[in-house]
C-alpha cells in the first residue's frame, strides 16, 4: 500500500469525487419535492378513506334503521 501511494495523484481522485457530490446534490434536489408531494397525497388519501368509512357507516345505519350518532364534528364544517 505504501508503495502505491506515490502513484495516486489527488487530481485523479478529484474528478470522481466532484461527480459523486454533484450527483448527490441533484438527487437531493429531486427527492425533497417528491417527498413533500408524497406526504401531501398520503394526507389526501387518508381524508378520502375517512370519508368513505363515514359514508359506509351512514349507509349501514340507514339500512338497519338505527340513528346516526356522531362523536366527532365533521372536518369539512370546521374548515
PDB file of C-alpha atoms in Angstrom:
ATOM      1  CA  UNK A   1       0.000   0.000   0.000  1.00  0.00           C
ATOM      2  CA  UNK A   2       2.793   2.405   0.829  1.00  0.00           C
ATOM      3  CA  UNK A   3       4.475   1.647  -2.474  1.00  0.00           C
ATOM      4  CA  UNK A   4       1.332   2.513  -4.463  1.00  0.00           C
ATOM      5  CA  UNK A   5       0.677   5.748  -2.555  1.00  0.00           C
ATOM      6  CA  UNK A   6       3.044   7.953  -4.572  1.00  0.00           C
ATOM      7  CA  UNK A   7       1.449   6.736  -7.814  1.00  0.00           C
ATOM      8  CA  UNK A   8      -2.007   8.091  -6.876  1.00  0.00           C
ATOM      9  CA  UNK A   9      -2.407  11.790  -7.550  1.00  0.00           C
ATOM     10  CA  UNK A  10      -5.106  13.886  -5.821  1.00  0.00           C
ATOM     11  CA  UNK A  11      -6.219  15.170  -9.230  1.00  0.00           C
ATOM     12  CA  UNK A  12      -7.115  11.600 -10.245  1.00  0.00           C
ATOM     13  CA  UNK A  13      -9.469  11.235  -7.292  1.00  0.00           C
ATOM     14  CA  UNK A  14     -10.906  14.751  -7.554  1.00  0.00           C
ATOM     15  CA  UNK A  15     -12.926  14.144 -10.753  1.00  0.00           C
ATOM     16  CA  UNK A  16     -14.757  11.166  -9.292  1.00  0.00           C
ATOM     17  CA  UNK A  17     -15.325  12.973  -6.015  1.00  0.00           C
ATOM     18  CA  UNK A  18     -16.833  16.003  -7.762  1.00  0.00           C
ATOM     19  CA  UNK A  19     -19.092  13.780  -9.842  1.00  0.00           C
ATOM     20  CA  UNK A  20     -20.299  11.998  -6.704  1.00  0.00           C
ATOM     21  CA  UNK A  21     -21.008  15.303  -4.932  1.00  0.00           C
ATOM     22  CA  UNK A  22     -22.926  16.711  -7.896  1.00  0.00           C
ATOM     23  CA  UNK A  23     -24.933  13.509  -8.240  1.00  0.00           C
ATOM     24  CA  UNK A  24     -25.792  13.613  -4.540  1.00  0.00           C
ATOM     25  CA  UNK A  25     -26.887  17.264  -4.721  1.00  0.00           C
ATOM     26  CA  UNK A  26     -29.091  16.639  -7.764  1.00  0.00           C
ATOM     27  CA  UNK A  27     -30.568  13.537  -6.126  1.00  0.00           C
ATOM     28  CA  UNK A  28     -31.478  15.521  -3.005  1.00  0.00           C
ATOM     29  CA  UNK A  29     -32.926  18.335  -5.105  1.00  0.00           C
ATOM     30  CA  UNK A  30     -35.230  15.821  -6.798  1.00  0.00           C
ATOM     31  CA  UNK A  31     -36.032  13.796  -3.673  1.00  0.00           C
ATOM     32  CA  UNK A  32     -37.105  16.677  -1.411  1.00  0.00           C
ATOM     33  CA  UNK A  33     -40.032  17.922  -3.548  1.00  0.00           C
ATOM     34  CA  UNK A  34     -41.073  14.328  -4.248  1.00  0.00           C
ATOM     35  CA  UNK A  35     -41.188  13.617  -0.513  1.00  0.00           C
ATOM     36  CA  UNK A  36     -43.343  16.706   0.089  1.00  0.00           C
ATOM     37  CA  UNK A  37     -45.714  15.736  -2.729  1.00  0.00           C
ATOM     38  CA  UNK A  38     -45.893  12.168  -1.425  1.00  0.00           C
ATOM     39  CA  UNK A  39     -46.893  13.329   2.063  1.00  0.00           C
ATOM     40  CA  UNK A  40     -49.484  15.692   0.580  1.00  0.00           C
ATOM     41  CA  UNK A  41     -51.043  12.865  -1.427  1.00  0.00           C
ATOM     42  CA  UNK A  42     -50.986  10.484   1.549  1.00  0.00           C
ATOM     43  CA  UNK A  43     -52.923  13.084   3.539  1.00  0.00           C
ATOM     44  CA  UNK A  44     -55.476  13.385   0.729  1.00  0.00           C
ATOM     45  CA  UNK A  45     -55.898   9.600   0.551  1.00  0.00           C
ATOM     46  CA  UNK A  46     -56.349   9.353   4.321  1.00  0.00           C
ATOM     47  CA  UNK A  47     -59.067  12.015   4.177  1.00  0.00           C
ATOM     48  CA  UNK A  48     -60.841  10.133   1.379  1.00  0.00           C
ATOM     49  CA  UNK A  49     -60.644   6.876   3.354  1.00  0.00           C
ATOM     50  CA  UNK A  50     -62.148   8.551   6.420  1.00  0.00           C
ATOM     51  CA  UNK A  51     -64.972   9.992   4.295  1.00  0.00           C
ATOM     52  CA  UNK A  52     -65.628   6.555   2.772  1.00  0.00           C
ATOM     53  CA  UNK A  53     -65.717   4.927   6.216  1.00  0.00           C
ATOM     54  CA  UNK A  54     -68.140   7.587   7.462  1.00  0.00           C
ATOM     55  CA  UNK A  55     -70.383   7.158   4.426  1.00  0.00           C
ATOM     56  CA  UNK A  56     -70.416   3.369   4.753  1.00  0.00           C
ATOM     57  CA  UNK A  57     -71.337   3.705   8.417  1.00  0.00           C
ATOM     58  CA  UNK A  58     -74.182   6.059   7.446  1.00  0.00           C
ATOM     59  CA  UNK A  59     -75.464   3.588   4.852  1.00  0.00           C
ATOM     60  CA  UNK A  60     -75.330   0.684   7.310  1.00  0.00           C
ATOM     61  CA  UNK A  61     -77.097   2.768   9.956  1.00  0.00           C
ATOM     62  CA  UNK A  62     -79.767   3.824   7.470  1.00  0.00           C
ATOM     63  CA  UNK A  63     -80.371   0.277   6.269  1.00  0.00           C
ATOM     64  CA  UNK A  64     -80.551  -1.109   9.782  1.00  0.00           C
ATOM     65  CA  UNK A  65     -82.807   1.706  10.995  1.00  0.00           C
ATOM     66  CA  UNK A  66     -80.514   2.886  13.798  1.00  0.00           C
ATOM     67  CA  UNK A  67     -79.977   6.598  14.360  1.00  0.00           C
ATOM     68  CA  UNK A  68     -76.686   8.121  13.270  1.00  0.00           C
ATOM     69  CA  UNK A  69     -74.652   9.391  16.220  1.00  0.00           C
ATOM     70  CA  UNK A  70     -71.508  11.396  15.645  1.00  0.00           C
ATOM     71  CA  UNK A  71     -68.904  11.782  18.387  1.00  0.00           C
ATOM     72  CA  UNK A  72     -66.642  13.948  16.250  1.00  0.00           C
ATOM     73  CA  UNK A  73     -67.659  17.084  14.363  1.00  0.00           C
ATOM     74  CA  UNK A  74     -67.392  16.948  10.581  1.00  0.00           C
ATOM     75  CA  UNK A  75     -63.928  18.062   9.478  1.00  0.00           C
ATOM     76  CA  UNK A  76     -65.406  19.905   6.472  1.00  0.00           C
ATOM     77  CA  UNK A  77     -67.600  22.094   8.673  1.00  0.00           C
ATOM     78  CA  UNK A  78     -64.634  23.103  10.854  1.00  0.00           C
ATOM     79  CA  UNK A  79     -62.547  24.326   7.923  1.00  0.00           C
TER      80      UNK A  79
END
